[in-house]
Structure formats: structure tokens, C-alpha cells
Amino acid sequence: MLVDRKNLRMHLFWIIIFVVGTAASIFYYYHEYQQNERTPGGSGEVGIVLGVLGGAIILFEFMLWPRRFRKVRAWRIGKAQAWMRAHIWLGLLTIPLIWLHSDFNWGGQLSTILAWLYIIVIGSGVFGLVAQNVIPKNLLANVPAETIFSQIEYVSEELATDAEKLVLAVCGPAPDDSDFQPTEAVATSASAMRPGLVVQGFQRPVGNAFGRDLRFQLSADLAGTQINNPEALRNMFYTTIRPFLSEGAKSTSPLRYRDRSLELFRELRARLSEEAFPVVDAMESWCEHRRQFDRQARMHRMLHGWLAIHLPLSMALVILMFVHIFVALKYW
Amino acid sequence: MADEDAFLDEVALLWEEEGLFARDVDGQLVRMEKATESDYTMDITMKIDGQEITVKKARPSTDSQGNILFDQNGRTVPRLTTIYDAADELFVKQQGGTNPIPILCHQEHMHPAGVCRVCSVEVCRMKGDREVPGGKLLPACHHPVKPDMIVHTIDSPQEESSVRMRRAIKVLGELLASDHLHKEESNGVPNELEVLTDRMGCETKRFTPRERHDRGRDNSSQLISVDHNSCILCNRCIRACTEIKENKVIGRTGKGYTATIGFDLNNKMADSSCVSCGECMVSCPTDALTFRNPVISDWYKEELKDPANTEVTVEELKQHRLFKAISHKWLQWNVASVIRRTVKKGDVLCRLGEYGATAFILNKGSFGVWLQDPYAGQLIKTRKKRNFLQRLFGASPRIDNDALGRGKVPPGDPLFTMTPEDLIVGEMTCMSDQPRTGTIAAMEDGEIFEIRRNVLYVLQRNAVSREELDSVYRQRALFSHLKKISLFAELSKGEQDECVNYLKDRVDLIRVDPGQNIFRQGEAATDFYMVRLGHVKVHQSFLGQEQVLAYLRPDTHFGEIGLVSNFPELIEELQKQEVPEYLWRRRTASCTALDDVELVRVKGRDFFELTKKFPALKDRFIEHSRQILSTNKEKRKKVDVPIDEFLDQGLFNAQRLLVIDLEACTRCDECTRACADTHGGVTRLVRDGLRYDKFLVASACRSCTDPYCLVGCPVDSIHRDDSLEIIIENHCIGCGQCANNCPYGNINMHGMDPVMPTVESDDGKNKHVAVVQQKATTCDLCRNVVGEGEDVSCVYACPHNAAFRMTGPALFDTIKANAN
């Protein structure tokens, strides 16, 4: 969730709660400290009050998790963003509460484990918040070809198939003894030689515009291009371009790097006549798309990876918190 | 003299024969001469059954709904007027009128095929004072009219001709009936072939039926049964499938006695690419294609729960003049599209501002119309206040049902009343897909037929009904627009009425197709326009570059700058804004329709008269022109938001876009999941689509102001009820028309649980055949979960304040505000 100047107003109530809560808890702690001339401790009045408050907030924080379940998601129990705002700022408010509750001590083994769990959960949450404020803007600026994360492999395969159709249309069928025969997807595709449009891309028309990137639409004129050295194009396509389009960063292709890609396509152009340049441009552009998809996948993992730590450890934290309460009450 | 007669005979023979430069009509067997645009102006005077008529030699080609077709250059496509057209014009002057020329393979909204020859007529010519019949009978459905033609039909007062015609057509009917009319298998309702044989007094037993070669049945479809033995191969189904619906599934197969219609490569109907739209079945004049069950919608079932509503039989409908032209079979299939409502004094039929999918045919009583209604829009005004916690957690404000004015008649007298003579009310919403322009309530006890959009749609296929509906629509549209337009807001009530009275007989309603130019920059300014429906793009060519200046929404006006530019008050401004003098009294920009636009046009002389009569209006026009001129100059200097992209993406048309702020969106897909969870596991949105600035316009229904998806649903399963959302009812037959119509790809066809119908296999045993069934789905703004105006699930579930529902113009304003 964005926490910036533009959205400050939206967060204002919770910021006030956070600031007032922090100030009140510090004042309460300091007041007790002044009166008794010693730190109040976790089991004193202040410690218990702050601990109960902190624990209650942690439980509330945990309530965000069931909202991810199918049935609960549709419940009308407040907008998810309102819950999220409360989650962020009340979560941050637990820092002074729990810290003061701990009386700046790690305590025994259980409390130490609990404290570390808490630190990791809060740390991962803060990381997530920072990631949510930075990465989406980065994606918007640097990955214009972004698609739905779960569709990356599918879309990439579509790209590879489209590219292969274009190569087949431009270079003609490979000789029988050639190592570079069309893949099954292209060989069985009815639209491989469809007149009018060789490559349509995966984006559909919206209004009068067609997709986000018109480079996906190549006319049949391009397919009719006569090139002087089809073997060079076919060779590069099947050995380097297609594996990269299909597998992306998982492949060992030099096309993973923009500089190397530029160089390779420059070399390819040098071996072909000028008429083939639009075809090479299209290939280069698709490779750039594939690189963007890989970048998107990396960013996506960063954007959501922290949840793999945050969620299970939150659960562990809540369980251990109850153990901590039980132990504290038993031995009080 | 004898030579001259011989010459004339030869010419006359040529009239009867196919022309030298004849050509096929859309691949059909008939051949017609090509018409030219000059034929539009050529008058042809002829006689049919002794009555004289003058028609134009050619008329523009139209589609099945009577819309004029244009070629790639935007010009109309002329077609020759046929004898049947002329007879229609002469004899069918009002609903239910009968054309004396019988037809079987032809239908008014189809191209002629000329395969049955039932429409044959006798064409005579004058030899001296004597009428000489032609050598052969000619098919009226595609034979063009010629000057001084004398046509005799079966109803001709000239007995000799009449008897000749009846005898000929009777034989045709008897031959067809002996092989293809199986009365014992019929459902009791006469089909068109039977009606023809009855009309001609055919004796079916006169010809022994040909030894029956069983051409088989096909019962594989869930919707339509095919009995090839009843098929007369009239090609109506083929034309319905190919020309009207453009599905191109049905063709002919086999030869001689085994010739039948076939689906795709002669597959079973269920195995073919047939989308089950039913167009072939309602077009079939025999029992060869029949429906299995009538379409019963949830609306019908719900309405019938009210004791004031009752069902209407096909026979009752056929008594009404509006329904006389609709085929019996269509009415039977869609009988649930009409209900009879008994209304009591004070019953509200429809409310101003609400959407609706029905129109009302007035049978008894009188009905008041209010164009102002304080209860309209009460839904928005009457929301309960939220407490602190509800506001904190973003709970949507609930509607206070007690405070709603539902069912209340607006105060005061109605603006006017309507009686059964006015035929129909509430049709404007169905025809234009716009909210109701008035509230209608019963002034006394009465009775109406409430009809759905598909009934209106099929009514428009008939020229007379179409003309009548169109004239009613134009008259009411102009009146309600003039009564409500904000242009006159500054005038006093008395002046407003005076203004409306002055204009009402002087304005025209003009329809403009998407992309069509209304006027071009530099043209002489002649008229003033008010936008009633749709959107208009204003663009200007400046230093060789085309720039979009603005787009105009309904209730705006344009074209006044060119008209008032000679007013001394504006000349100074024109000079200041560097408008060259040759452009004064001319258009300073071009205007193009962005979607289907309806304009109210005021001619130049009436406009000047108006400004003379109402000086306040003159001042307003001058001030408005001054503002536009100065804004245009600013816009030329600085381009802040790409308006052309906004228009290209069709965003101007959107009323509930799902917009995702890509700076805030973490791509968590909670919106998609929430949508799927709300709709039984099938998401109605795809988090992908075009981008506009930093926003992603997701693929979810936009609730367009001009929803193309609603056009042409054969069973009216897609429509708007009282509110904005598009609803697809359960009786969707899965034809995919709406999905094809949506220009934004926001309607998806989803496969349903496969049903296994039983069909008879070649060896006579029953076997199960899987039938692919699908239904259309689209975003319904979570109407079953939330009330109107509340946050829909996708927005509600977004944890990052990244998903919004807004109108296209609001999105534009947001981006503009961010840019500044």
C-alpha cells in the first residue's frame, strides 16, 4: 500500500493513533519508572497493560490472514484497504508496546524466541511495505510489456510460436536434411500461413487501438520478404532466439543480456540484406519483451516473496504468544 | 409499322429476360442488373392490379434491420426496386396490410433467392389500346420495376389474369405440399407453406407424393429439431445464417432428391459450428426447422407471480396490428417476451432515469407522462449515515428503503397523457439503450402488453412497423430533448416554453454513424447542432497537424461559432485568437461522430431567428464561442493529456471502468479472486488490457453509455434492468452475439456442464452425443451482492487502494489533475 505524501490524508487517522499510542505508552512507562525509580518490568502493571495491548493488536493483525480465504474474501466486513491501513499502523504501534513490555530484556528462552520471531515478522512486514512503495513504480517505468505473472510462460510460448511462424514464412520450409525443422506447434498450426496476417500476437483489440504494442502485428507483406541468406536467420533463430523466447532467463542464451543481444542482432543484420531488417527488428523486439518478462518475474518475486516469511512466522508468533501467556500466568 | 412492333416486342422480351449485364445477388442464383446512384432519382410509373404507383428505380440496400448499408467509400449501395417492393409500397400502407403477391422463399429483410416462384406475377404491356400478357410469369421478388409496366397478381380485378396467376401458384403450392407438408406431424399451428396452400385453395391430394426418399431427421441440437423431409430448399435458413447472422454454418448438400441443407461439412447440427442463435429456425417457412422448447426467461416467471400479470397467447398477439407481420414461429418461440399487465390508476410503469429492457403497448386506459420527477434518483439521495467504525473500515452506505419514492406517482399534472391511439410508450429506452426520459403512470385502470427488446427488434424488420416506430421515436426524442436541454436553463420558465414551442417544428433529428463526419473544417457554417445521444470528436488541422481539441457529450451543443462569427461582439475575439478572416462564417474545426450519435439540428435561419427572439441565448452563444476560441488557442500551445488516445480506447463511452493504478497495484490479484469468489468461481474480469497514463483499464464490463453488446440478442437474455449493470439471464442460448459485439472483449463465453442429448444413430439405436454448451458472462457490478452505487467486490477486496470504478470522463479528469 502506498504511503506517500499524496496518500497521507488516507493514513492520517492511523498515523495519529500510532503517534498518540506510542507517546502514551512511553509516557506511561516513564511515569511508572519515575514513581518507583526502577524499570516497571514485564509482569508489573505497565508491563501487563502494554503486553495485553500489544498481544491484542497482534491478534487483530493476524485477522487479516483469514481474509485471503475464498469464503471470507466476499464478506462485507470492511474494505480490504481499510484493514490494511489498520494492519500497517497498528502493527508499527506494537513496536513500542512490545519493546516496553519486554523492559528491554530478552528474557528466558521462550521470550527470546518470541522476540526474534516478532522482529522477523515486523522486519518482513516493513520490507513488504517498502517493496510495495517502490517495486510497482519500477514495474510501471521499466516493464512496459508487463503481463499477468502467471501467464508469463504461456505468453512467452506464444511469442516463440509467432516468431517461428514469421521465420517459416520468410525463410520458407527448411530442407529435409536440415536440423532446423518447425516445431510441432507451428507445423500443425492452421494459421501458420494465414493470408493477411502472419503474426497476430496475444493482445486483443480494445476500441480502435490494438494491444499495447503494435509491433505484435506484422502484416503478410513482411512474410513475403525475400531474404538473401535464409540459413543465417534460421540458424540463429533455432539455436539462440527460440530457446530464449521459450525459456527466458532459465536458458543459457546470451540474449539474456541486452548488450550481448544488441551485438548478436547487429552481427545478424550484417549477414543479411536490408530487406530482412524489419524481420530482425521484430525478433529483437520480442527478445526485449522476453527480457522484460524475466525482469517482471524477478520483481514479482521480490514483491510477494516476503509473504513466505511473514505469514508462517506470524502464525508461529501467535501460537508462541499464547504459550508465553500461559507460561507467564502459570508462573506469575 | 410492323417492323416497329417487332422491335418493341424484342425490347419487351428483354425486359422479361435477364439483363445483358446482369449479376448474381450475393451468391444467390438470381441475377439482377446493377443499379447506379442515378437510378435513385429516376421515377418509374407502373400499374399493379389496375392501381397506378410511382416508385424510384432504385433504393439503397439495407441490412435486415432496415439500416442503410454503406460501401468502403461511405456511399450507399443502390439496388433496383422490385415488383414486390412496389406492391408493398402500394398495398401495405399500415400494420397488417396484405401484399397481394404471396411469398415463400422470400422475406422482406432478406435478399431474394427466387427459388420457389410463388411470387410470380403476370407482366403485360400495351399494344395499342390492348394489354398483351408477357410470354412467361415473372418472379416479383427480384424482378425490377420498369416504366409503364402493368402487373397482375392473384388479386387482379382482371379476372383472366387473376385466374391464370392463381392456377399457376396453386400448382406450385400443391407440388410443394404433396412432398413436404406433413399435416399429421405438425404441432397444430399452420406453417407458412400451409397458410399459402390454404390461401390458394390447394388440394394436396391432387398429386401423389413422390415415393418418399427419407432425407432423415437431426435431433442432436438442444434447441432446434431438423426434419429434412419437410424442407423445401427455399434457402431462407441459409440466408438467415449467412447474411443476417453472418455465421455461415448452413449450406446445401447432396443432389437431386437427396439434396438437403447441411451444417458445416454435413455434420449433425450439434457437432457443427452452429451457435444455436435460432435465426434459421424462425426463418423456415415449413416444419423443417422447429424449436424444441420456447424460451422462458426468469423475468417472465417473476412477472407472472404478480396476479395483475397474465400470459398472452400467440393468437392474441396476432390480433394486434403491430404483431401481424411477425412470423408465427418467432412469436411461439419468444412468447415469453410479452406479458399482459392489468394496471390500476396510479401504477407507475417506469421511472425517469432508470434503465429498462421493456416497452409498453397500450391496450386500454390512459397514461400520464412526467418529464420531471422528484422521486427519480432517490436511490442515490437516500443513503443511511454511517457510524464512525463503518466509515473507518470503508463500509458502503446502505440505501434507506423507507425513504425511497418507489411506486409513487410524481406530484402535479402530467405533461401529457397517452392513450391506446399512441400505440406504444417506453420504446425509447429499448431502442437507444439510454435511461428513461420520463416517468409514466396509469391515470385510470387499463391494460398493456409489456414487451422485451427482442420483440421491438423483430418489429423493426418490417418496413411499416419500422417507419411507425421510427416516427414515434423521433417525435418524442426531439420533444423530450428540447424540454430538458441545459442550453435554455438561463431563460425564464415562460421563455423556455416559448423557445421549445418555436423550435419543436423547426428541428430535425439526425443519426450519425461512428466515424462519420458531421462537418469539416473550412466548410460553410449552415446549421447549429445539439448532441442528444453519443459523443462527438472536435478536431482541428493546425500547421498540417491534426489535433483533437475536445469531445462532446450528450446535452452539449456545437456549430455556433461559424454562425455567430459575423456578430460584431465576436469579431474582436476572432482577431485576437488569430482566426483568419476567410474562416469567419466557416467551420473552425471538424466534428466527427465517435459512436452512434443522435443530433438535433437547427437550421441557420432558425438559429438567427432564435437569437433575435431571445437575446439571452445570443449572449450565451457569443460567450461560449469566445471561451472555446480562447481555450482552443491554449490547447494548441500545450498538450497535457493525450485526448486522442482516450478517444481511441473508447473510454469516453464508459460509465463504470475498472481502473487500476499501476503505481499502487502490487499485482496480488485479490481483485480477480474476489470477482471469482462472488461469481461461483468464474471471474468476470481479467487484470490486463490497455494502459492509459499510469492506469490499467482492466478487461471488465465498462457499462458503456452506448452498449453495443445489447444489440441483436435473439432471445433478449442480455439487457439492463432498472440500473446500470448489464445482466445476462439464464436463458442465454450461447450464440455469442453479445461477445462478438463488445468492442472491448469484455464478454466471455463460458462452457457449461455438458449435457448428453440422445440422438438416433444410423443403425437406429439411440446414442448419446455430447453437445458443447456455453453461456455468456460479463461483469454485473456484483448486483446480487451489493446495492446500487456500493463498492463492487473487485474494488472492495483491493488491499492497496489501487482498484477504482469510475467513468471514462472521471478518469480523464483524474489524469489531467495529476498532470497539472
XYZ file of N, CA and C in Angstrom, chain B residues 564-729:
498
model
N -22.136 32.532 -35.514
C -22.148 33.849 -34.849
C -20.883 34.659 -35.128
N -19.990 34.096 -35.968
C -18.713 34.775 -36.146
C -18.838 36.127 -36.857
N -19.976 36.406 -37.420
C -20.152 37.734 -38.036
C -20.751 38.744 -37.061
N -21.124 38.278 -35.885
C -21.651 39.205 -34.896
C -20.523 40.131 -34.457
N -20.771 41.422 -34.425
C -19.689 42.356 -34.084
C -19.054 42.043 -32.727
N -19.877 41.474 -31.810
C -19.351 41.182 -30.469
C -18.237 40.148 -30.508
N -18.212 39.346 -31.566
C -17.234 38.253 -31.587
C -16.040 38.551 -32.492
N -16.192 39.532 -33.332
C -15.139 39.796 -34.309
C -13.805 40.104 -33.624
N -13.892 40.879 -32.566
C -12.670 41.237 -31.843
C -11.963 39.983 -31.309
N -12.785 39.060 -30.785
C -12.215 37.824 -30.232
C -11.577 36.991 -31.347
N -12.234 36.961 -32.505
C -11.699 36.200 -33.629
C -10.334 36.749 -34.055
N -10.249 38.077 -34.050
C -8.971 38.703 -34.421
C -7.912 38.389 -33.371
N -8.329 38.450 -32.118
C -7.395 38.192 -31.015
C -6.868 36.758 -31.071
N -7.746 35.836 -31.417
C -7.339 34.424 -31.460
C -6.738 34.048 -32.815
N -6.454 35.042 -33.631
C -5.765 34.858 -34.927
C -6.517 33.899 -35.845
N -7.835 33.955 -35.800
C -8.621 33.149 -36.750
C -8.643 33.921 -38.070
N -8.085 33.335 -39.140
C -8.036 34.072 -40.397
C -9.435 34.468 -40.889
N -9.508 35.609 -41.568
C -10.813 36.159 -41.928
C -11.612 35.234 -42.853
N -10.871 34.447 -43.666
C -11.606 33.572 -44.594
C -12.337 32.460 -43.844
N -11.991 32.286 -42.565
C -12.668 31.233 -41.799
C -13.903 31.741 -41.040
N -14.121 33.041 -41.107
C -15.324 33.553 -40.457
C -16.531 33.067 -41.248
N -17.582 32.755 -40.545
C -18.779 32.152 -41.145
C -18.485 30.763 -41.698
N -17.314 30.251 -41.327
C -16.987 28.890 -41.748
C -16.656 28.079 -40.508
N -16.543 26.774 -40.692
C -16.245 25.901 -39.561
C -14.779 26.052 -39.165
N -14.544 26.318 -37.899
C -13.155 26.480 -37.438
C -12.540 25.135 -37.057
N -13.340 24.107 -36.967
C -12.827 22.762 -36.653
C -13.746 21.730 -37.300
N -13.267 20.488 -37.340
C -14.113 19.408 -37.883
C -14.784 18.677 -36.729
N -15.940 18.114 -37.002
C -16.639 17.327 -35.982
C -16.962 15.954 -36.554
N -16.622 14.916 -35.786
C -16.823 13.545 -36.231
C -17.513 12.761 -35.130
N -18.434 11.895 -35.541
C -19.129 11.064 -34.539
C -18.183 9.990 -34.033
N -18.168 9.804 -32.721
C -17.312 8.764 -32.140
C -18.060 7.453 -31.996
N -19.339 7.533 -31.742
C -20.166 6.327 -31.655
C -21.482 6.633 -32.374
N -22.515 5.887 -32.072
C -23.804 6.186 -32.709
C -24.351 7.470 -32.098
N -24.436 8.492 -32.916
C -24.773 9.821 -32.396
C -26.143 10.240 -32.910
N -26.899 10.864 -32.033
C -28.161 11.488 -32.442
C -28.030 12.980 -32.199
N -28.277 13.754 -33.222
C -28.131 15.201 -33.116
C -29.476 15.872 -33.382
N -29.683 16.966 -32.696
C -30.849 17.793 -33.002
C -30.305 18.985 -33.806
N -30.766 19.103 -35.028
C -30.210 20.133 -35.906
C -31.166 21.328 -36.006
N -30.581 22.511 -35.833
C -31.364 23.740 -36.033
C -30.774 24.435 -37.259
N -31.583 24.696 -38.221
C -31.074 25.308 -39.456
C -30.639 26.742 -39.171
N -29.687 27.221 -39.962
C -29.097 28.536 -39.741
C -30.119 29.655 -39.583
N -31.099 29.724 -40.491
C -32.054 30.842 -40.436
C -32.890 30.788 -39.150
N -33.223 29.554 -38.705
C -33.977 29.419 -37.457
C -33.097 29.787 -36.265
N -31.826 29.469 -36.394
C -30.891 29.808 -35.320
C -30.828 31.332 -35.141
N -30.704 32.053 -36.267
C -30.621 33.518 -36.178
C -31.922 34.109 -35.634
N -33.010 33.513 -36.056
C -34.315 33.968 -35.568
C -34.399 33.771 -34.049
N -33.869 32.638 -33.620
C -33.871 32.310 -32.190
C -33.064 33.349 -31.397
N -31.895 33.695 -31.924
C -31.046 34.662 -31.210
C -31.709 36.050 -31.187
N -32.508 36.325 -32.228
C -33.207 37.622 -32.248
C -34.311 37.648 -31.201
N -35.021 36.509 -31.115
C -36.167 36.448 -30.203
C -35.716 36.388 -28.741
N -34.576 35.746 -28.508
C -34.117 35.561 -27.128
C -32.688 36.097 -26.996
N -32.533 37.343 -26.656
C -31.192 37.933 -26.574
C -30.303 37.222 -25.554
N -30.925 36.660 -24.505
C -30.110 35.948 -23.501
C -29.369 34.780 -24.149
N -30.057 34.120 -25.091
C -29.424 32.997 -25.787
C -28.281 33.484 -26.662
N -28.513 34.626 -27.288
C -27.474 35.198 -28.160
C -26.211 35.469 -27.331
N -26.408 36.082 -26.158
C -25.256 36.367 -25.302
C -24.539 35.085 -24.915
N -25.320 34.069 -24.642
C -24.725 32.814 -24.225
C -23.893 32.209 -25.362
N -24.442 32.248 -26.563
C -23.699 31.703 -27.709
C -22.395 32.454 -27.908
N -22.465 33.764 -27.782
C -21.265 34.576 -28.002
C -20.217 34.279 -26.920
N -20.670 34.194 -25.688
C -19.752 33.922 -24.585
C -19.126 32.535 -24.747
N -19.964 31.588 -25.103
C -19.495 30.206 -25.293
C -18.457 30.153 -26.418
N -18.760 30.846 -27.514
C -17.829 30.860 -28.654
C -16.508 31.494 -28.239
N -16.613 32.572 -27.494
C -15.404 33.268 -27.038
C -14.534 32.331 -26.192
N -15.200 31.630 -25.297
C -14.473 30.690 -24.420
C -13.784 29.597 -25.239
N -14.519 29.024 -26.174
C -13.958 27.922 -26.974
C -12.754 28.417 -27.766
N -12.905 29.589 -28.379
C -11.807 30.114 -29.201
C -10.542 30.316 -28.370
N -10.717 30.842 -27.167
C -9.520 31.089 -26.363
C -8.954 29.779 -25.822
N -9.807 28.806 -25.452
C -9.299 27.510 -24.965
C -8.580 26.779 -26.085
N -9.129 26.846 -27.290
C -8.502 26.148 -28.407
C -7.088 26.649 -28.645
N -6.913 27.951 -28.500
C -5.575 28.520 -28.716
C -4.613 27.984 -27.646
N -5.127 27.906 -26.423
C -4.301 27.374 -25.321
C -3.912 25.930 -25.617
N -4.907 25.174 -26.080
C -4.670 23.750 -26.319
C -3.637 23.520 -27.405
N -3.616 24.428 -28.373
C -2.635 24.281 -29.452
C -1.223 24.455 -28.913
N -1.108 25.271 -27.849
C 0.218 25.538 -27.294
C 0.684 24.394 -26.401
N -0.242 23.833 -25.636
C 0.167 22.865 -24.629
C -0.742 21.641 -24.669
N -0.109 20.464 -24.816
C -0.893 19.234 -24.774
C -0.602 18.558 -23.438
N -1.580 18.483 -22.566
C -1.308 17.889 -21.254
C -1.674 16.405 -21.177
N -2.882 16.066 -21.573
C -3.314 14.666 -21.519
C -3.652 14.223 -22.941
N -3.165 13.032 -23.334
C -3.424 12.586 -24.723
C -4.899 12.246 -24.945
N -5.657 13.206 -25.401
C -7.114 13.003 -25.569
C -7.415 12.047 -26.717
N -6.547 12.046 -27.750
C -6.823 11.159 -28.890
C -6.744 9.695 -28.469
N -5.803 9.383 -27.567
C -5.690 8.012 -27.076
C -6.930 7.657 -26.243
N -7.375 8.632 -25.498
C -8.586 8.468 -24.676
C -9.774 8.104 -25.572
N -9.865 8.794 -26.695
C -10.987 8.535 -27.609
C -10.788 7.218 -28.352
N -9.535 6.949 -28.765
C -9.258 5.702 -29.491
C -9.607 4.476 -28.659
N -9.369 4.565 -27.365
C -9.642 3.417 -26.497
C -11.122 3.339 -26.114
N -11.909 4.261 -26.600
C -13.353 4.233 -26.328
C -13.696 4.560 -24.882
N -12.783 5.222 -24.176
C -13.004 5.455 -22.739
C -14.122 6.467 -22.480
N -14.368 7.342 -23.438
C -15.406 8.370 -23.291
C -16.777 7.744 -23.072
N -16.916 6.522 -23.542
C -18.202 5.832 -23.551
C -18.470 5.083 -22.248
N -17.430 5.039 -21.371
C -17.508 4.149 -20.211
C -18.156 4.832 -19.012
N -19.004 4.053 -18.324
C -19.638 4.605 -17.120
C -19.143 3.930 -15.848
N -18.577 2.755 -15.942
C -18.032 2.057 -14.771
C -16.774 1.297 -15.180
N -15.728 2.034 -15.484
C -14.463 1.391 -15.832
C -13.859 0.760 -14.593
N -13.230 -0.384 -14.761
C -12.390 -0.879 -13.675
C -10.979 -0.399 -13.977
N -10.531 0.543 -13.171
C -9.238 1.184 -13.423
C -8.281 0.796 -12.312
N -7.074 0.405 -12.677
C -6.096 0.002 -11.659
C -4.894 0.932 -11.719
N -4.617 1.551 -10.600
C -3.467 2.459 -10.508
C -2.212 1.590 -10.421
N -1.414 1.571 -11.485
C -0.281 0.651 -11.531
C 0.866 1.065 -10.614
N 0.815 2.266 -10.078
C 1.841 2.661 -9.105
C 1.529 2.069 -7.733
N 0.261 1.808 -7.495
C -0.130 1.295 -6.184
C -0.394 -0.209 -6.212
N -0.719 -0.722 -7.392
C -1.110 -2.134 -7.504
C 0.110 -3.037 -7.297
N -0.032 -4.022 -6.401
C 1.092 -4.947 -6.177
C 0.908 -6.227 -6.978
N -0.019 -6.254 -7.870
C -0.314 -7.406 -8.742
C -0.643 -8.640 -7.897
N -1.347 -8.428 -6.788
C -1.665 -9.548 -5.900
C -2.868 -10.341 -6.399
N -3.597 -9.782 -7.358
C -4.757 -10.440 -7.981
C -5.915 -10.700 -7.024
N -5.947 -9.969 -5.917
C -7.072 -10.106 -4.994
C -8.376 -9.701 -5.687
N -8.305 -8.713 -6.582
C -9.500 -8.261 -7.300
C -10.092 -9.403 -8.128
N -9.207 -10.114 -8.845
C -9.670 -11.205 -9.699
C -10.250 -12.323 -8.851
N -9.562 -12.616 -7.729
C -10.050 -13.697 -6.868
C -11.393 -13.326 -6.257
N -11.506 -12.081 -5.821
C -12.770 -11.648 -5.214
C -13.901 -11.752 -6.226
N -13.604 -11.412 -7.470
C -14.614 -11.493 -8.531
C -15.040 -12.944 -8.729
N -14.041 -13.830 -8.792
C -14.364 -15.249 -8.976
C -15.157 -15.772 -7.785
N -14.768 -15.374 -6.578
C -15.470 -15.860 -5.388
C -16.917 -15.392 -5.362
N -17.144 -14.200 -5.893
C -18.507 -13.661 -5.892
C -19.365 -14.310 -6.974
N -18.714 -14.831 -8.015
C -19.483 -15.341 -9.162
C -19.261 -16.840 -9.383
N -19.330 -17.576 -8.318
C -19.279 -19.040 -8.433
C -18.012 -19.575 -9.042
N -16.895 -18.908 -8.800
C -15.600 -19.424 -9.240
C -15.194 -18.996 -10.635
N -16.050 -18.265 -11.327
C -15.697 -17.804 -12.680
C -15.488 -16.290 -12.636
N -14.266 -15.857 -12.893
C -14.003 -14.421 -12.820
C -14.620 -13.700 -14.004
N -15.085 -12.526 -13.754
C -15.673 -11.709 -14.822
C -14.688 -10.627 -15.266
N -13.485 -10.625 -14.691
C -12.514 -9.603 -15.091
C -11.162 -10.258 -15.340
N -10.393 -9.654 -16.211
C -9.022 -10.075 -16.465
C -8.140 -8.865 -16.175
N -7.146 -9.059 -15.290
C -6.333 -7.909 -14.905
C -5.298 -7.633 -15.996
N -5.770 -7.353 -17.162
C -4.894 -6.993 -18.270
C -5.716 -6.149 -19.234
N -5.053 -5.420 -20.061
C -5.764 -4.576 -21.013
C -4.883 -3.404 -21.403
N -5.513 -2.389 -21.951
C -4.741 -1.233 -22.380
C -4.414 -0.343 -21.200
N -3.369 0.434 -21.351
C -2.998 1.376 -20.305
C -3.312 2.787 -20.759
N -3.654 3.586 -19.799
C -3.849 4.998 -20.097
C -3.160 5.763 -18.985
N -2.076 6.439 -19.329
C -1.215 7.076 -18.346
C -0.735 5.983 -17.376
N -0.846 6.207 -16.065
C -0.346 5.186 -15.135
C -1.444 4.186 -14.763
N -2.552 4.243 -15.468
C -3.682 3.377 -15.131
C -3.826 2.227 -16.120
N -4.211 1.099 -15.580
C -4.552 -0.042 -16.421
C -6.072 -0.120 -16.485
N -6.590 -0.133 -17.692
C -8.041 -0.295 -17.848
C -8.291 -1.792 -17.999
N -8.675 -2.413 -16.881
C -8.790 -3.877 -16.868
C -9.946 -4.335 -17.756
N -9.857 -5.586 -18.196
C -10.911 -6.133 -19.057
C -12.096 -6.557 -18.197
N -12.954 -5.620 -17.940
C -14.202 -5.891 -17.207
C -15.232 -4.949 -17.797
N -16.491 -5.336 -17.719
C -17.525 -4.542 -18.384
C -17.420 -3.061 -17.997
N -17.513 -2.204 -19.008
C -17.372 -0.767 -18.773
C -18.721 -0.085 -18.558
N -19.790 -0.809 -18.704
C -21.142 -0.231 -18.632
C -21.244 0.979 -19.562
N -21.052 0.718 -20.824
C -20.985 1.800 -21.816
C -22.288 2.605 -21.872
N -22.161 3.852 -22.243
C -23.366 4.656 -22.466
C -24.110 4.136 -23.702
N -23.348 3.623 -24.640
C -23.957 3.070 -25.852
C -23.521 1.608 -25.957
N -24.205 0.716 -25.234
C -23.725 -0.670 -25.162
C -24.015 -1.460 -26.432
N -22.966 -1.734 -27.198
C -23.131 -2.486 -28.441
C -23.553 -3.930 -28.153
N -23.194 -4.420 -26.970
C -23.469 -5.826 -26.653
C -24.964 -6.121 -26.628
N -25.779 -5.111 -26.377
C -27.223 -5.352 -26.257
C -27.903 -5.520 -27.611
N -27.170 -5.211 -28.661
C -27.811 -5.197 -29.987
C -27.971 -6.608 -30.526
N -29.178 -6.968 -30.810
C -29.423 -8.170 -31.623
C -29.486 -9.481 -30.882
N -29.541 -9.478 -29.554
C -29.682 -10.763 -28.843
C -31.008 -11.395 -29.259
N -30.981 -12.613 -29.829
C -32.232 -13.162 -30.373
C -33.277 -13.474 -29.307
N -32.843 -13.680 -28.050
C -33.828 -14.017 -27.010
C -33.827 -12.990 -25.881
N -33.168 -11.860 -26.110
C -33.097 -10.780 -25.129
C -32.682 -11.281 -23.746
N -31.619 -12.080 -23.736
C -31.137 -12.512 -22.415
C -30.153 -11.492 -21.860
N -29.638 -10.601 -22.712
C -28.706 -9.582 -22.220
C -29.415 -8.230 -22.277
N -29.414 -7.551 -21.170
C -30.097 -6.264 -21.126
C -29.758 -5.533 -19.849
N -30.317 -4.341 -19.709
C -30.230 -3.623 -18.448
C -31.605 -3.621 -17.824
N -31.655 -3.836 -16.526
C -32.944 -3.697 -15.850
C -33.124 -2.235 -15.483
N -33.403 -1.981 -14.216
C -33.634 -0.599 -13.838
C -32.334 0.174 -13.620
N -31.243 -0.536 -13.497
C -29.984 0.145 -13.178
C -28.934 -0.081 -14.253
N -27.722 0.353 -13.946
C -26.683 0.493 -14.965
C -26.107 -0.833 -15.478
N -26.050 -1.821 -14.585
C -25.296 -3.023 -14.932
C -25.928 -3.811 -16.075
N -25.073 -4.493 -16.800
C -25.532 -5.358 -17.894
C -25.794 -6.737 -17.290
N -26.961 -7.259 -17.574
C -27.330 -8.554 -16.987
C -27.454 -9.575 -18.109
N -26.898 -10.740 -17.870
C -27.123 -11.842 -18.822
C -27.930 -12.888 -18.078
N -29.144 -13.093 -18.535
C -30.040 -14.006 -17.820
C -29.734 -15.455 -18.180
